[in-house]
mmCIF file of C-alpha atoms in Angstrom:
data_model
loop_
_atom_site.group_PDB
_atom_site.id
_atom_site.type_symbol
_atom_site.label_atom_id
_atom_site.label_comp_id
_atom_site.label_asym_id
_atom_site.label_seq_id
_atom_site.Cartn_x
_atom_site.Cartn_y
_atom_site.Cartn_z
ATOM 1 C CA UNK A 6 7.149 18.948 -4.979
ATOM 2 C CA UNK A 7 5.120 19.398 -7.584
ATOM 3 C CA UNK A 8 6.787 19.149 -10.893
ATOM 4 C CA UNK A 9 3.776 18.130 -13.312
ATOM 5 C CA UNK A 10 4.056 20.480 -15.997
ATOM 6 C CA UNK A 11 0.872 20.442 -19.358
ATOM 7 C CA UNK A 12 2.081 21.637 -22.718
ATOM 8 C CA UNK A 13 1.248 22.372 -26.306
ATOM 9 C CA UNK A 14 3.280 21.646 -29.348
ATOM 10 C CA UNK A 15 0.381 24.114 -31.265
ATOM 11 C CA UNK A 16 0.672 27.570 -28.961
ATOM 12 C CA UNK A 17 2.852 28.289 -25.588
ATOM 13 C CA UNK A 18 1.887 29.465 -22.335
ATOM 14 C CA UNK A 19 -0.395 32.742 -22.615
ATOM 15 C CA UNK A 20 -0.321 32.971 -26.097
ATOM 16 C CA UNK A 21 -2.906 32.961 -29.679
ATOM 17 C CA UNK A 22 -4.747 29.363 -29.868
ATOM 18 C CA UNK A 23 -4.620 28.770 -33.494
ATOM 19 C CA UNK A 24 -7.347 29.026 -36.126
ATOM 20 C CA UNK A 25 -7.629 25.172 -36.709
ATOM 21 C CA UNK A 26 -8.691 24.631 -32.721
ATOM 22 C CA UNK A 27 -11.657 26.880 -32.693
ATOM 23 C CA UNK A 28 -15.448 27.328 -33.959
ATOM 24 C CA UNK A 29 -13.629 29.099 -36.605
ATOM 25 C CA UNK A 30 -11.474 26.417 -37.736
ATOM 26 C CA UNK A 31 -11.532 22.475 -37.772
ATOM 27 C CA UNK A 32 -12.673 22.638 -34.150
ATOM 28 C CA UNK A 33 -10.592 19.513 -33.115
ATOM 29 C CA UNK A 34 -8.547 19.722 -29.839
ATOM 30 C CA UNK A 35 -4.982 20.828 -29.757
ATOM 31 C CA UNK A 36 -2.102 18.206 -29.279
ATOM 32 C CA UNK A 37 -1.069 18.509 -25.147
ATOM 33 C CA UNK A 38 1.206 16.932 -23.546
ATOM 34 C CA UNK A 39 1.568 16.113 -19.550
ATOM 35 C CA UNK A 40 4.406 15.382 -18.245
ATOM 36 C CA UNK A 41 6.294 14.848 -14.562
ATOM 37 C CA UNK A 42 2.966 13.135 -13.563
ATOM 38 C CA UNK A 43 4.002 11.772 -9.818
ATOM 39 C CA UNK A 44 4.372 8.048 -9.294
ATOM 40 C CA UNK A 45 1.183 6.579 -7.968
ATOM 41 C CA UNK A 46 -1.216 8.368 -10.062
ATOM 42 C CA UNK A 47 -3.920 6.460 -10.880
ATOM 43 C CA UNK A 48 -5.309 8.546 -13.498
ATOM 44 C CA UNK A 49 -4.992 12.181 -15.205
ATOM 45 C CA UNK A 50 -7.959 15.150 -15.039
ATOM 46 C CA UNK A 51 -8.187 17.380 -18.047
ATOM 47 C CA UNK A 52 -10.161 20.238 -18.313
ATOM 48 C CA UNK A 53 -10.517 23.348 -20.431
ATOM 49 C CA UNK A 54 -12.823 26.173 -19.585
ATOM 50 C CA UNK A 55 -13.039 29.521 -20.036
ATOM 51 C CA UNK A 56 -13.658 31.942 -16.732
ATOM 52 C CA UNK A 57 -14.454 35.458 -19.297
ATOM 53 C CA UNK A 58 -17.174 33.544 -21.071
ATOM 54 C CA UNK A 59 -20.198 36.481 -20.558
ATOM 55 C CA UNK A 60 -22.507 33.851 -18.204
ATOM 56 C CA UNK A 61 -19.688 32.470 -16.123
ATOM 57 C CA UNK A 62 -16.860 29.755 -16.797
ATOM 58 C CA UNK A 63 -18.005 27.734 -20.072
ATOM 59 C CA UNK A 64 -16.542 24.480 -19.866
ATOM 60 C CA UNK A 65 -14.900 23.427 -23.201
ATOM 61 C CA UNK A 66 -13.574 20.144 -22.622
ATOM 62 C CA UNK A 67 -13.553 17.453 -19.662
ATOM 63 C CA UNK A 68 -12.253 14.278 -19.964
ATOM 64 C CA UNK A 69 -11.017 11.682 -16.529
ATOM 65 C CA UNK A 70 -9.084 8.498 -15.824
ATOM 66 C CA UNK A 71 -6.473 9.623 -18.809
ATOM 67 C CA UNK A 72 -4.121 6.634 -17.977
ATOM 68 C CA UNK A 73 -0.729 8.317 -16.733
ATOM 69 C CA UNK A 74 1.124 6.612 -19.798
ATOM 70 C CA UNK A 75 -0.845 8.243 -22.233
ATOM 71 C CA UNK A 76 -0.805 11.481 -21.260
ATOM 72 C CA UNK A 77 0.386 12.483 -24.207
ATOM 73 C CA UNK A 78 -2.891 13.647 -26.189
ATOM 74 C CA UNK A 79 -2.448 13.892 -30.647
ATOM 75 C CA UNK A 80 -4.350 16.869 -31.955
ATOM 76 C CA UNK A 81 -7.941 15.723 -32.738
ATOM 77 C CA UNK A 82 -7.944 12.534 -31.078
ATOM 78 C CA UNK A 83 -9.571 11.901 -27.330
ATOM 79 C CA UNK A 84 -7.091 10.680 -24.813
ATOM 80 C CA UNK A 85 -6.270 6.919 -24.605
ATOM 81 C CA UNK A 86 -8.943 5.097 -22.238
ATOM 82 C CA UNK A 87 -10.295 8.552 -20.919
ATOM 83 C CA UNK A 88 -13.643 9.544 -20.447
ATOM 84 C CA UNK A 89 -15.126 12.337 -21.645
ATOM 85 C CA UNK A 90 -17.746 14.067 -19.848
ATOM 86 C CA UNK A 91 -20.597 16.711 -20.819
ATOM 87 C CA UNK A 92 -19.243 20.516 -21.604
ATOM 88 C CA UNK A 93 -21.317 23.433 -21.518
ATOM 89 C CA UNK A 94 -22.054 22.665 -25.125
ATOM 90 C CA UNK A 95 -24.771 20.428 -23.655
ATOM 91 C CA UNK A 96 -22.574 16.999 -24.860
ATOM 92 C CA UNK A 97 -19.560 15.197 -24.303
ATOM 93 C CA UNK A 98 -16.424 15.798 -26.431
ATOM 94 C CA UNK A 99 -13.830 18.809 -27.239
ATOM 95 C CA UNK A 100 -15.847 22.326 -27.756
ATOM 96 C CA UNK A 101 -13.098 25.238 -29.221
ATOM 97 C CA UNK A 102 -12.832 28.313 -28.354
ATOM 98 C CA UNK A 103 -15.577 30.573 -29.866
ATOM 99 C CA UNK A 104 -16.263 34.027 -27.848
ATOM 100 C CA UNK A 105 -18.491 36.368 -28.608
ATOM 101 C CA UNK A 106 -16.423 39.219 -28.396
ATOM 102 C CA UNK A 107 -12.921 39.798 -27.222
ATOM 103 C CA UNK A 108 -10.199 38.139 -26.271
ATOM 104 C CA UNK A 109 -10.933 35.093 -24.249
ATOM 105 C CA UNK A 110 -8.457 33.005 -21.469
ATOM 106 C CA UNK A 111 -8.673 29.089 -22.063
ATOM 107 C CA UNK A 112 -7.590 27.380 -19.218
ATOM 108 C CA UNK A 113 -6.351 23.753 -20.017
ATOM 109 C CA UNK A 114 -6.005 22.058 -16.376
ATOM 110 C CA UNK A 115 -4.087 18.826 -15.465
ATOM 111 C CA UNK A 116 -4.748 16.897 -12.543
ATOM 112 C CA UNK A 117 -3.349 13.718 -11.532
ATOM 113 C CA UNK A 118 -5.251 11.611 -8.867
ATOM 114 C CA UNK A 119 -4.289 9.021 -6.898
ATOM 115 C CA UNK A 120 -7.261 7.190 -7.548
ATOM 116 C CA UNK A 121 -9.646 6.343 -10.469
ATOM 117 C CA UNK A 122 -12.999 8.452 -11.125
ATOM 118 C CA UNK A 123 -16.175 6.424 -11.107
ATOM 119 C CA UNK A 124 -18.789 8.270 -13.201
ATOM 120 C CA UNK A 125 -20.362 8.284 -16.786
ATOM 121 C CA UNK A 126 -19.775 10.337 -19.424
ATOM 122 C CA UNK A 127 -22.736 12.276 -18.514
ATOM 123 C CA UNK A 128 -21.135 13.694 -15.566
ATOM 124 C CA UNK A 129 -20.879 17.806 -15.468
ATOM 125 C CA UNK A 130 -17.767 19.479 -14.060
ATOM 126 C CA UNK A 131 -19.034 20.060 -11.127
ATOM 127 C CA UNK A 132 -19.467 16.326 -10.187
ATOM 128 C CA UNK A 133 -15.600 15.866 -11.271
ATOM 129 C CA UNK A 134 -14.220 18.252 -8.877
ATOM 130 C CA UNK A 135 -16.229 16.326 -6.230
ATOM 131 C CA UNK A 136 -15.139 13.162 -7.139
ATOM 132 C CA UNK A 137 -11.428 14.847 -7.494
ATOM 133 C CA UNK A 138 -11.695 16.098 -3.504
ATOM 134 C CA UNK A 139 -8.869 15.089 -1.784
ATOM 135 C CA UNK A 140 -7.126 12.854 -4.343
ATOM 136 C CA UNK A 141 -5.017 15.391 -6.353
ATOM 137 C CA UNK A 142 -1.376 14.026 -6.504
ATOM 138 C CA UNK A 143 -0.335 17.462 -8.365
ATOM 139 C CA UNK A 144 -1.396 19.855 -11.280
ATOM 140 C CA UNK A 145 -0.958 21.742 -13.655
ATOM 141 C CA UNK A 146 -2.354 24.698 -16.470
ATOM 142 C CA UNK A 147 -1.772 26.055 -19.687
ATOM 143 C CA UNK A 148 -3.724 29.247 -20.623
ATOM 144 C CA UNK A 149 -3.874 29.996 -24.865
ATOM 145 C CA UNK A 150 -5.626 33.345 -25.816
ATOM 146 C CA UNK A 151 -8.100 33.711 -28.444
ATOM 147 C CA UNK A 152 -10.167 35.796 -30.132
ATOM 148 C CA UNK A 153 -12.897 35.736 -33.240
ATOM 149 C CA UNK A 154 -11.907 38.143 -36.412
ATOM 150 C CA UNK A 155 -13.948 41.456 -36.419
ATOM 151 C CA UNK A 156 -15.274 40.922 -32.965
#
C-alpha cells in the first residue's frame, strides 16, 4: 500500500505557486515535505517539471539519493546529502516556474527507491528514470499552478 504522500507548507494540492518561488520572485524552491516513505528506502527521487511548457515537459528541478530522514526539504535550501542533477535550464539546481503564457501545471514528484542512484550531477532526467527502473518502493505528486502577470 502505498501511503507516501509530498506536501507544501507554501501552496496545496492544485493550487497558485506563490510569487517568491518563480522567475518572478526570489526564485528559490518551495519548502516540501515527504512523508510515509516505506521502510527500506534507500533514497528519495524529486522532480519538478512542467508537461504544458510550449516544447515539451521542461524539467525544473531534479535532485536523487535525498536520504529518507531528511525528506523534509526548507524553502531555498537543497535537500540534505541529495544530488542535484541538470534541468532544462542547461544546469543543476532549482529553476521556478516562469511560462510564457498561461497558466502552467508544476508537477513536484516523489519517489522512494530501494536502492541508491549512482550518477553525477550532470545526469539529465532521462538517465534518472533509467536508473529509477524497477526500484520504486512508492510515490507520490503535488501539482501548484502558476501563471506570469499580463501574460
Amino acid at each position: 500500500m502505498n501511503n507516501m504522500m509530498i506536501t507544501s507548507a507554501a501552496f496545496t494540492h492544485n493550487s497558485r505557486i506563490p510569487l517568491k518561488y518563480t522567475c518572478d520572485g526570489a526564485n528559490m524552491n518551495p519548502p516540501i515535505a515527504i512523508s510515509g516513505i516505506p521502510d527500506g528506502a534507500k533514497g528519495v527521487v524529486l522532480i519538478m517539471d512542467d508537461p504544458d511548457a510550449p516544447r515539451g515537459t521542461w524539467v525544473h528541478w531534479t535532485v536523487w539519493n535525498i536520504s529518507p530522514s531528511a525528506a523534509d526539504i526548507p524553502e531555498g535550501v537543497a535537500p540534505r546529502g541529495g544530488i542535484e542533477g541538470v534541468t532544462s535550464f542547461g544546469r543543476p539546481g532549482y529553476g521556478g516556474p516562469c511560462p510564457p503564457s498561461g497558466t502552467h501545471r508544476y508537477f513536484f514528484k516523489a519517489y522512494a527507491l530501494d536502492a541508491a542512484i549512482v550518477l553525477d550531477q550532470n545526469s539529465s532526467v532521462s538517465m534518472i528514470e533509467r536508473a529509477m527502473e524497477g526500484h520504486v518502493l512508492a510515490s507520490a505528486e503535488l501539482i501548484g499552478l502558476y501563471s506570469r502577470a499580463g501574460r
